[in-house]
CSV table of C-alpha atoms in Angstrom, one decimal:
chain,number,residue,atom,x,y,z
A,1,MET,CA,-50.7,-68.5,32.6
A,2,ASN,CA,-47.1,-69.5,32.9
A,3,THR,CA,-46.9,-72.4,35.4
A,4,SER,CA,-43.3,-73.3,34.8
A,5,PRO,CA,-41.1,-73.0,37.9
A,6,PRO,CA,-38.8,-70.0,38.1
A,7,GLU,CA,-35.2,-70.5,37.0
A,8,SER,CA,-32.9,-70.9,39.8
A,9,LYS,CA,-29.9,-68.7,39.8
A,10,ALA,CA,-26.5,-70.1,40.6
A,11,GLN,CA,-25.3,-68.9,44.0
A,12,PRO,CA,-21.9,-67.3,44.1
A,13,LEU,CA,-19.1,-69.4,45.6
A,14,GLY,CA,-18.1,-68.7,49.1
A,15,ARG,CA,-14.6,-67.7,50.1
A,16,ARG,CA,-13.8,-71.2,51.2
A,17,GLU,CA,-14.9,-72.8,48.0
A,18,ARG,CA,-13.0,-70.1,45.9
A,19,ASN,CA,-9.8,-70.8,48.0
A,20,LYS,CA,-10.2,-74.5,47.3
A,21,ILE,CA,-10.4,-73.9,43.5
A,22,LYS,CA,-7.3,-71.6,43.7
A,23,ILE,CA,-5.2,-74.1,45.6
A,24,LYS,CA,-6.2,-77.0,43.3
A,25,GLU,CA,-5.3,-74.8,40.3
A,26,ARG,CA,-2.0,-74.0,41.8
A,27,LEU,CA,-1.3,-77.7,42.5
A,28,TYR,CA,-2.2,-78.6,38.9
A,29,THR,CA,-0.2,-75.8,37.4
A,30,ALA,CA,2.9,-76.6,39.6
A,31,ALA,CA,2.6,-80.3,38.6
A,32,LEU,CA,2.6,-79.6,34.9
A,33,GLU,CA,5.5,-77.3,35.2
A,34,LEU,CA,7.5,-79.9,37.1
A,35,PHE,CA,6.5,-82.7,34.7
A,36,ALA,CA,7.7,-80.5,31.8
A,37,GLU,CA,11.0,-79.8,33.6
A,38,HIS,CA,11.8,-83.2,35.1
A,39,GLY,CA,9.3,-85.8,33.7
A,40,TYR,CA,6.2,-87.3,35.3
A,41,GLU,CA,7.9,-90.2,37.0
A,42,GLN,CA,10.8,-88.2,38.3
A,43,THR,CA,8.5,-85.6,40.0
A,44,SER,CA,7.2,-86.4,43.5
A,45,VAL,CA,4.1,-85.2,45.3
A,46,ASP,CA,6.3,-83.5,47.8
A,47,GLU,CA,7.9,-81.5,45.0
A,48,ILE,CA,4.5,-80.5,43.6
A,49,ALA,CA,3.3,-79.3,47.0
A,50,GLU,CA,6.5,-77.3,47.5
A,51,ARG,CA,6.2,-75.6,44.1
A,52,ALA,CA,2.6,-74.8,44.9
A,53,ASP,CA,3.6,-73.6,48.3
A,54,VAL,CA,1.2,-75.9,50.3
A,55,ALA,CA,1.7,-78.7,52.7
A,56,ARG,CA,2.0,-82.3,51.4
A,57,GLY,CA,-1.3,-83.3,52.9
A,58,THR,CA,-3.1,-80.5,51.0
A,59,PHE,CA,-2.2,-82.3,47.7
A,60,PHE,CA,-4.3,-85.3,48.9
A,61,ASN,CA,-7.2,-83.0,49.7
A,62,HIS,CA,-7.6,-82.4,46.0
A,63,PHE,CA,-6.0,-85.4,44.2
A,64,GLN,CA,-6.1,-88.9,45.7
A,65,ARG,CA,-2.9,-89.8,43.9
A,66,LYS,CA,-0.5,-88.3,41.4
A,67,GLU,CA,-2.0,-90.3,38.6
A,68,ASP,CA,-5.2,-88.2,39.1
A,69,LEU,CA,-3.4,-85.3,37.4
A,70,ILE,CA,-3.4,-87.3,34.2
A,71,SER,CA,-7.1,-87.7,34.3
A,72,THR,CA,-7.5,-83.9,35.0
A,73,TRP,CA,-5.2,-83.1,32.1
A,74,GLY,CA,-7.2,-85.3,29.7
A,75,GLU,CA,-10.6,-83.9,30.9
A,76,ARG,CA,-9.5,-80.4,30.5
A,77,ARG,CA,-8.2,-81.0,27.0
A,78,ARG,CA,-11.5,-82.6,26.1
A,79,GLU,CA,-13.5,-79.7,27.5
A,80,ARG,CA,-11.3,-77.2,25.6
A,81,LEU,CA,-11.8,-79.2,22.3
A,82,VAL,CA,-15.5,-79.2,22.7
A,83,ALA,CA,-15.8,-75.6,23.6
A,84,VAL,CA,-13.7,-74.5,20.7
A,85,MET,CA,-15.4,-76.7,18.2
A,86,ALA,CA,-18.8,-75.3,19.3
A,87,ASP,CA,-17.7,-71.8,18.6
A,88,ALA,CA,-15.5,-72.5,15.5
A,89,LEU,CA,-18.1,-73.6,12.9
A,90,PRO,CA,-21.6,-72.8,11.8
A,91,ASP,CA,-24.3,-75.4,12.3
A,92,GLU,CA,-24.5,-76.0,8.5
A,93,ALA,CA,-20.8,-76.9,8.2
A,94,GLY,CA,-20.2,-80.3,6.5
A,95,ALA,CA,-18.5,-83.3,7.9
A,96,ALA,CA,-15.3,-82.8,5.9
A,97,GLU,CA,-14.9,-79.2,7.2
A,98,ARG,CA,-15.7,-80.2,10.8
A,99,LEU,CA,-13.0,-83.0,10.6
A,100,ARG,CA,-10.5,-80.4,9.3
A,101,ARG,CA,-11.4,-78.0,12.0
A,102,CYS,CA,-11.2,-80.7,14.7
A,103,MET,CA,-7.7,-81.6,13.5
A,104,THR,CA,-6.7,-78.0,13.4
A,105,ILE,CA,-7.8,-77.4,17.0
A,106,LEU,CA,-6.0,-80.5,18.2
A,107,GLY,CA,-2.8,-79.4,16.5
A,108,ARG,CA,-3.0,-76.0,18.0
A,109,ILE,CA,-3.7,-77.2,21.5
A,110,ASN,CA,-0.7,-79.4,21.4
A,111,GLU,CA,1.5,-76.7,19.8
A,112,GLU,CA,0.5,-74.1,22.5
A,113,GLU,CA,1.0,-76.6,25.3
A,114,HIS,CA,4.1,-78.4,23.7
A,115,GLU,CA,6.3,-78.8,26.8
A,116,SER,CA,3.6,-80.0,29.3
A,117,ALA,CA,1.7,-81.9,26.6
A,118,ALA,CA,4.8,-84.0,25.8
A,119,ALA,CA,5.4,-85.0,29.3
A,120,MET,CA,1.7,-85.7,30.0
A,121,LEU,CA,1.3,-87.8,26.8
A,122,ILE,CA,4.2,-90.0,28.0
A,123,ALA,CA,2.6,-90.3,31.4
A,124,TRP,CA,-0.8,-91.1,29.8
A,125,VAL,CA,0.7,-93.9,27.8
A,126,LYS,CA,2.8,-95.3,30.6
A,127,ALA,CA,-0.3,-95.3,32.8
A,128,GLY,CA,-2.0,-97.5,30.3
A,129,ARG,CA,-4.8,-94.9,29.6
A,130,PRO,CA,-5.0,-95.6,25.9
A,131,LEU,CA,-6.2,-99.1,26.8
A,132,MET,CA,-8.2,-98.2,29.8
A,133,GLU,CA,-10.0,-95.1,28.7
A,134,GLU,CA,-12.9,-94.7,26.3
A,135,PRO,CA,-11.4,-93.4,23.0
A,136,TYR,CA,-13.1,-89.9,23.2
A,137,VAL,CA,-11.5,-88.4,20.1
A,138,ALA,CA,-12.4,-91.5,18.1
A,139,GLU,CA,-16.0,-91.2,19.2
A,140,LEU,CA,-16.1,-87.5,18.2
A,141,PHE,CA,-14.7,-88.3,14.8
A,142,ALA,CA,-17.2,-91.2,14.4
A,143,GLU,CA,-20.1,-88.8,15.2
A,144,ILE,CA,-18.9,-86.4,12.5
A,145,ILE,CA,-18.5,-89.3,10.0
A,146,GLU,CA,-22.0,-90.6,10.8
A,147,ASP,CA,-23.5,-87.2,10.1
A,148,GLY,CA,-21.6,-86.9,6.8
A,149,ARG,CA,-22.8,-90.4,5.8
A,150,LYS,CA,-26.5,-89.6,6.6
A,151,ASN,CA,-26.4,-86.3,4.6
A,152,GLY,CA,-24.7,-88.0,1.6
A,153,GLU,CA,-21.5,-86.1,1.9
A,154,LEU,CA,-19.6,-89.3,2.7
A,155,ARG,CA,-19.9,-92.8,1.2
A,156,GLN,CA,-22.7,-94.9,2.5
A,157,ASP,CA,-20.6,-98.1,2.8
A,158,ILE,CA,-18.2,-96.8,5.4
A,159,ARG,CA,-18.4,-97.7,9.1
A,160,PRO,CA,-18.2,-94.5,11.2
A,161,ARG,CA,-16.6,-96.1,14.2
A,162,GLN,CA,-13.9,-97.8,12.1
A,163,VAL,CA,-13.1,-94.4,10.4
A,164,GLY,CA,-13.2,-92.6,13.7
A,165,ASN,CA,-10.6,-95.1,15.1
A,166,VAL,CA,-8.5,-94.6,11.9
A,167,LEU,CA,-8.6,-90.8,12.4
A,168,ARG,CA,-7.7,-91.2,16.1
A,169,ASP,CA,-4.7,-93.4,15.1
A,170,ILE,CA,-3.7,-90.7,12.5
A,171,TYR,CA,-3.9,-88.0,15.3
A,172,LEU,CA,-1.9,-89.9,17.9
A,173,GLY,CA,0.7,-91.3,15.4
A,174,THR,CA,1.3,-87.9,14.1
A,175,LEU,CA,1.4,-86.4,17.6
A,176,TYR,CA,3.9,-88.9,18.8
A,177,ARG,CA,6.2,-88.3,15.8
A,178,TRP,CA,5.9,-84.6,16.3
A,179,PHE,CA,6.9,-84.7,19.9
A,180,ARG,CA,9.9,-86.9,19.0
A,181,ASP,CA,11.1,-84.9,16.0
A,182,VAL,CA,9.9,-81.3,17.1
A,183,GLU,CA,13.4,-80.0,17.2
A,184,VAL,CA,14.3,-81.4,13.8
A,185,GLU,CA,11.7,-81.9,11.1
A,186,LEU,CA,8.2,-81.1,12.3
A,187,ASP,CA,8.7,-78.0,14.5
A,188,GLY,CA,5.7,-75.8,14.3
A,189,LYS,CA,4.1,-78.0,11.7
A,190,LEU,CA,1.8,-80.3,13.7
A,191,GLU,CA,-1.4,-78.7,12.4
A,192,GLN,CA,-0.2,-78.9,8.8
A,193,GLU,CA,0.8,-82.6,9.3
A,194,LEU,CA,-2.6,-83.4,10.8
A,195,LEU,CA,-4.5,-81.6,8.0
A,196,GLU,CA,-2.5,-83.3,5.3
A,197,ALA,CA,-3.1,-86.7,6.8
A,198,THR,CA,-6.8,-86.0,7.1
A,199,GLU,CA,-7.0,-85.0,3.5
A,200,LEU,CA,-5.4,-88.3,2.5
A,201,LEU,CA,-8.2,-90.2,4.2
A,202,LEU,CA,-11.0,-87.8,3.0
A,203,ASN,CA,-9.9,-88.4,-0.6
A,204,GLY,CA,-10.8,-92.1,0.0
A,205,ILE,CA,-14.2,-91.6,1.7
A,206,VAL,CA,-15.7,-88.4,0.2
A,207,ALA,CA,-18.7,-89.3,-1.9
A,208,ARG,CA,-18.1,-89.0,-5.7
A,209,PRO,CA,-20.9,-87.9,-8.2
């Protein structure tokens, strides 16, 4: 006899909740457009509200301050990375292939969101987020490295957290340089640059027979 409780079905959102979500999305989209056009610091809450066609007070119903848009941007990028990673590779994929795929996805996300990503990255740095926030990408890299170390694909003497931090440094350093030089040298080549840098590191940590 099955005694487990019945699964609860998610109730559809009411009109008020749907409207709240729509307005928050309009504000977020308007903000990113303005940040890309004028820069984060040069954009005011009033301008964001005007672009989203809502009252100034409505902004504060969804975001306590303008800086909260940076947090939302970071959270959405993390969610997108996790979702794409989950669908991109079979469960049996090795650590090296997972690292390559992760860098590929990061490269494509930034290439697709180039204008807004450049403005938000500058805002993220100026707000001190690299020092304040947990290094999510480094932790993701470290988990992959640890799996590779356990299954013998990567060297046993490496420290996953250290390698994860190195990979994060490679990612952010390449990203900063790409945004700076995108019109000159690295236009459209972020994914390639990230993969080449990853290969340089892998050549030093892949287990040899």
